[in-house]
PDB file of C-alpha atoms in Angstrom:
ATOM      1  CA  GLN Z   1     105.373 106.738  84.956  1.00 84.00           C
ATOM      2  CA  VAL Z   2     105.270 106.182  88.496  1.00 87.00           C
ATOM      3  CA  GLN Z   3     101.758 105.471  90.445  1.00 92.00           C
ATOM      4  CA  LEU Z   4     101.114 105.179  93.869  1.00 94.00           C
ATOM      5  CA  SER Z   5      97.737 103.214  94.592  1.00 94.00           C
ATOM      6  CA  GLU Z   6      96.250 102.566  97.702  1.00 95.00           C
ATOM      7  CA  SER Z   7      92.910 100.042  98.380  1.00 95.00           C
ATOM      8  CA  GLY Z   8      91.472  98.699 102.158  1.00 96.00           C
ATOM      9  CA  GLY Z   9      89.752 101.424 103.002  1.00 95.00           C
ATOM     10  CA  GLY Z  10      86.019 100.974 104.600  1.00 97.00           C
ATOM     11  CA  SER Z  11      83.913 101.589 107.461  1.00 98.00           C
ATOM     12  CA  VAL Z  12      84.087  99.494 110.859  1.00 98.00           C
ATOM     13  CA  GLN Z  13      83.393  99.545 114.550  1.00 98.00           C
ATOM     14  CA  ALA Z  14      85.717 100.943 117.364  1.00 98.00           C
ATOM     15  CA  GLY Z  15      87.989  98.500 118.223  1.00 98.00           C
ATOM     16  CA  GLY Z  16      88.170  96.679 114.754  1.00 98.00           C
ATOM     17  CA  SER Z  17      91.278  96.600 112.056  1.00 98.00           C
ATOM     18  CA  LEU Z  18      91.630  97.157 108.675  1.00 98.00           C
ATOM     19  CA  ARG Z  19      94.995  96.849 106.163  1.00 98.00           C
ATOM     20  CA  LEU Z  20      95.739  99.167 103.627  1.00 98.00           C
ATOM     21  CA  SER Z  21      97.513  98.518 100.587  1.00 97.00           C
ATOM     22  CA  CYS Z  22      99.561 100.908  98.868  1.00 96.00           C
ATOM     23  CA  LYS Z  23     100.437  99.082  94.920  1.00 94.00           C
ATOM     24  CA  LEU Z  24     103.836 101.284  93.368  1.00 91.00           C
ATOM     25  CA  TYR Z  25     103.896 101.275  89.740  1.00 90.00           C
ATOM     26  CA  GLY Z  26     107.287 102.273  87.636  1.00 86.00           C
ATOM     27  CA  TYR Z  27     109.119 103.504  90.538  1.00 80.00           C
ATOM     28  CA  PRO Z  28     112.541 103.174  89.229  1.00 77.00           C
ATOM     29  CA  TYR Z  29     114.022 104.198  92.670  1.00 76.00           C
ATOM     30  CA  THR Z  30     116.159 101.771  94.952  1.00 75.00           C
ATOM     31  CA  SER Z  31     116.862 104.144  97.781  1.00 78.00           C
ATOM     32  CA  TYR Z  32     113.535 105.258  98.839  1.00 85.00           C
ATOM     33  CA  CYS Z  33     111.041 106.685 101.399  1.00 92.00           C
ATOM     34  CA  MET Z  34     107.262 105.730 101.965  1.00 93.00           C
ATOM     35  CA  ALA Z  35     104.624 107.012 104.460  1.00 96.00           C
ATOM     36  CA  TRP Z  36     101.367 107.059 104.917  1.00 97.00           C
ATOM     37  CA  PHE Z  37      99.326 110.229 106.192  1.00 97.00           C
ATOM     38  CA  ARG Z  38      95.662 110.820 106.584  1.00 98.00           C
ATOM     39  CA  GLN Z  39      94.030 113.887 106.578  1.00 97.00           C
ATOM     40  CA  VAL Z  40      90.346 114.983 107.676  1.00 97.00           C
ATOM     41  CA  PRO Z  41      88.403 118.005 105.360  1.00 94.00           C
ATOM     42  CA  GLY Z  42      89.451 121.607 107.136  1.00 95.00           C
ATOM     43  CA  LYS Z  43      92.399 119.952 108.900  1.00 95.00           C
ATOM     44  CA  GLU Z  44      96.330 119.572 108.103  1.00 93.00           C
ATOM     45  CA  ARG Z  45      97.561 116.472 106.413  1.00 94.00           C
ATOM     46  CA  GLU Z  46      98.977 114.136 109.069  1.00 95.00           C
ATOM     47  CA  GLY Z  47     102.130 111.925 109.525  1.00 96.00           C
ATOM     48  CA  VAL Z  48     101.090 108.837 110.188  1.00 97.00           C
ATOM     49  CA  ALA Z  49     104.136 105.943 109.546  1.00 97.00           C
ATOM     50  CA  THR Z  50     107.161 105.969 107.704  1.00 96.00           C
ATOM     51  CA  ALA Z  51     109.371 103.264 106.464  1.00 94.00           C
ATOM     52  CA  ASN Z  52     112.995 104.583 105.501  1.00 92.00           C
ATOM     53  CA  SER Z  53     115.093 102.870 103.142  1.00 89.00           C
ATOM     54  CA  ASP Z  54     116.589 100.847 105.414  1.00 90.00           C
ATOM     55  CA  GLY Z  55     113.656  99.468 106.521  1.00 89.00           C
ATOM     56  CA  SER Z  56     113.045 101.782 109.870  1.00 94.00           C
ATOM     57  CA  THR Z  57     109.661 102.947 110.616  1.00 96.00           C
ATOM     58  CA  SER Z  58     108.656 105.539 112.714  1.00 96.00           C
ATOM     59  CA  TYR Z  59     104.730 106.436 114.050  1.00 97.00           C
ATOM     60  CA  ALA Z  60     102.763 109.368 114.925  1.00 97.00           C
ATOM     61  CA  ASP Z  61     102.112 108.761 118.652  1.00 97.00           C
ATOM     62  CA  SER Z  62      98.487 108.714 118.095  1.00 97.00           C
ATOM     63  CA  VAL Z  63      98.702 105.307 116.211  1.00 98.00           C
ATOM     64  CA  LYS Z  64     101.819 104.370 118.394  1.00 98.00           C
ATOM     65  CA  GLY Z  65     101.367 100.547 119.586  1.00 98.00           C
ATOM     66  CA  ARG Z  66      98.095 100.145 116.988  1.00 98.00           C
ATOM     67  CA  PHE Z  67      99.452 100.899 113.746  1.00 98.00           C
ATOM     68  CA  THR Z  68     102.144  98.864 111.765  1.00 98.00           C
ATOM     69  CA  ILE Z  69     103.863  99.678 108.886  1.00 97.00           C
ATOM     70  CA  SER Z  70     105.059  96.983 106.536  1.00 95.00           C
ATOM     71  CA  GLU Z  71     107.062  96.617 102.937  1.00 91.00           C
ATOM     72  CA  ASP Z  72     106.677  93.342 100.509  1.00 89.00           C
ATOM     73  CA  ASN Z  73     109.524  94.528  98.343  1.00 84.00           C
ATOM     74  CA  ALA Z  74     108.659  91.093  95.762  1.00 86.00           C
ATOM     75  CA  LYS Z  75     104.784  92.330  95.280  1.00 86.00           C
ATOM     76  CA  ASN Z  76     106.113  96.514  95.278  1.00 89.00           C
ATOM     77  CA  THR Z  77     103.537  97.412  97.568  1.00 93.00           C
ATOM     78  CA  MET Z  78     103.588  98.943 101.396  1.00 94.00           C
ATOM     79  CA  TYR Z  79     100.921  97.906 103.886  1.00 97.00           C
ATOM     80  CA  LEU Z  80      99.253 100.014 106.881  1.00 98.00           C
ATOM     81  CA  LEU Z  81      97.369  97.220 109.345  1.00 98.00           C
ATOM     82  CA  MET Z  82      95.575  99.088 111.569  1.00 98.00           C
ATOM     83  CA  ASN Z  83      94.712  97.747 114.609  1.00 98.00           C
ATOM     84  CA  SER Z  84      92.184  99.153 117.492  1.00 98.00           C
ATOM     85  CA  LEU Z  85      90.173 101.514 115.567  1.00 98.00           C
ATOM     86  CA  LYS Z  86      89.075 104.615 117.599  1.00 98.00           C
ATOM     87  CA  PRO Z  87      86.511 106.957 115.922  1.00 98.00           C
ATOM     88  CA  GLU Z  88      89.272 109.734 115.754  1.00 97.00           C
ATOM     89  CA  ASP Z  89      91.164 107.692 113.249  1.00 98.00           C
ATOM     90  CA  THR Z  90      88.344 108.782 110.873  1.00 98.00           C
ATOM     91  CA  ALA Z  91      90.536 110.476 107.966  1.00 98.00           C
ATOM     92  CA  ARG Z  92      91.555 109.993 104.069  1.00 98.00           C
ATOM     93  CA  TYR Z  93      94.723 107.988 104.340  1.00 98.00           C
ATOM     94  CA  PHE Z  94      97.453 108.731 101.760  1.00 97.00           C
ATOM     95  CA  CYS Z  95     100.614 107.030 100.868  1.00 97.00           C
ATOM     96  CA  ALA Z  96     103.357 108.721 100.062  1.00 96.00           C
ATOM     97  CA  SER Z  97     107.142 108.674  98.429  1.00 94.00           C
ATOM     98  CA  VAL Z  98     110.114 110.127  98.342  1.00 92.00           C
ATOM     99  CA  VAL Z  99     113.638 109.387  96.931  1.00 89.00           C
ATOM    100  CA  GLY Z 100     116.157 109.761  99.656  1.00 87.00           C
ATOM    101  CA  GLU Z 101     117.167 106.984 102.387  1.00 86.00           C
ATOM    102  CA  ARG Z 102     115.335 108.943 105.231  1.00 89.00           C
ATOM    103  CA  CYS Z 103     111.764 110.062 105.560  1.00 92.00           C
ATOM    104  CA  PRO Z 104     111.382 113.809 105.843  1.00 91.00           C
ATOM    105  CA  PRO Z 105     108.567 114.698 108.394  1.00 86.00           C
ATOM    106  CA  ASP Z 106     107.127 117.293 106.279  1.00 87.00           C
ATOM    107  CA  TRP Z 107     103.908 116.070 103.801  1.00 89.00           C
ATOM    108  CA  ASP Z 108     104.833 118.503 101.277  1.00 90.00           C
ATOM    109  CA  THR Z 109     108.184 116.780 100.623  1.00 91.00           C
ATOM    110  CA  TYR Z 110     106.926 114.488  99.082  1.00 94.00           C
ATOM    111  CA  ASN Z 111     106.512 114.043  94.974  1.00 90.00           C
ATOM    112  CA  TYR Z 112     104.707 110.633  94.508  1.00 93.00           C
ATOM    113  CA  TRP Z 113     101.157 110.288  95.853  1.00 96.00           C
ATOM    114  CA  GLY Z 114      98.334 107.756  95.877  1.00 96.00           C
ATOM    115  CA  GLN Z 115      94.816 108.857  95.257  1.00 96.00           C
ATOM    116  CA  GLY Z 116      93.837 107.983  98.953  1.00 97.00           C
ATOM    117  CA  THR Z 117      91.609 105.872 100.550  1.00 97.00           C
ATOM    118  CA  GLN Z 118      88.379 106.336 102.977  1.00 98.00           C
ATOM    119  CA  VAL Z 119      88.476 105.297 106.107  1.00 98.00           C
ATOM    120  CA  THR Z 120      85.746 105.542 108.791  1.00 98.00           C
ATOM    121  CA  VAL Z 121      85.841 104.320 112.223  1.00 98.00           C
ATOM    122  CA  SER Z 122      82.509 104.548 113.857  1.00 98.00           C
ATOM    123  CA  SER Z 123      81.720 104.763 118.055  1.00 95.00           C
TER     124      SER Z 123
END
């Protein structure tokens, strides 16, 4: 059974950093996309960063230059390093995955999700 489990969220002041982790369990696929999304209550889920199966990455304009997505395949873990955090980064962050070489932009095409981890940035 495939499971994704996030950790690393918390509260931080503006300008601070956090590193989120997403551990994959029971993942049988060798070619897949990994992504981070975030959501604020009452708003649409927003793509933050993606990592294609070839290792290429992409970022939302709002986090470009501040966030870094990476993977440790030996540990079956994906990370999101978030630097220079802003109050507008406050959200629940989810890791997600879908089989395939390229990451689709739409969150509803991802079929594996973690439970989410809350990030709160105070001014």
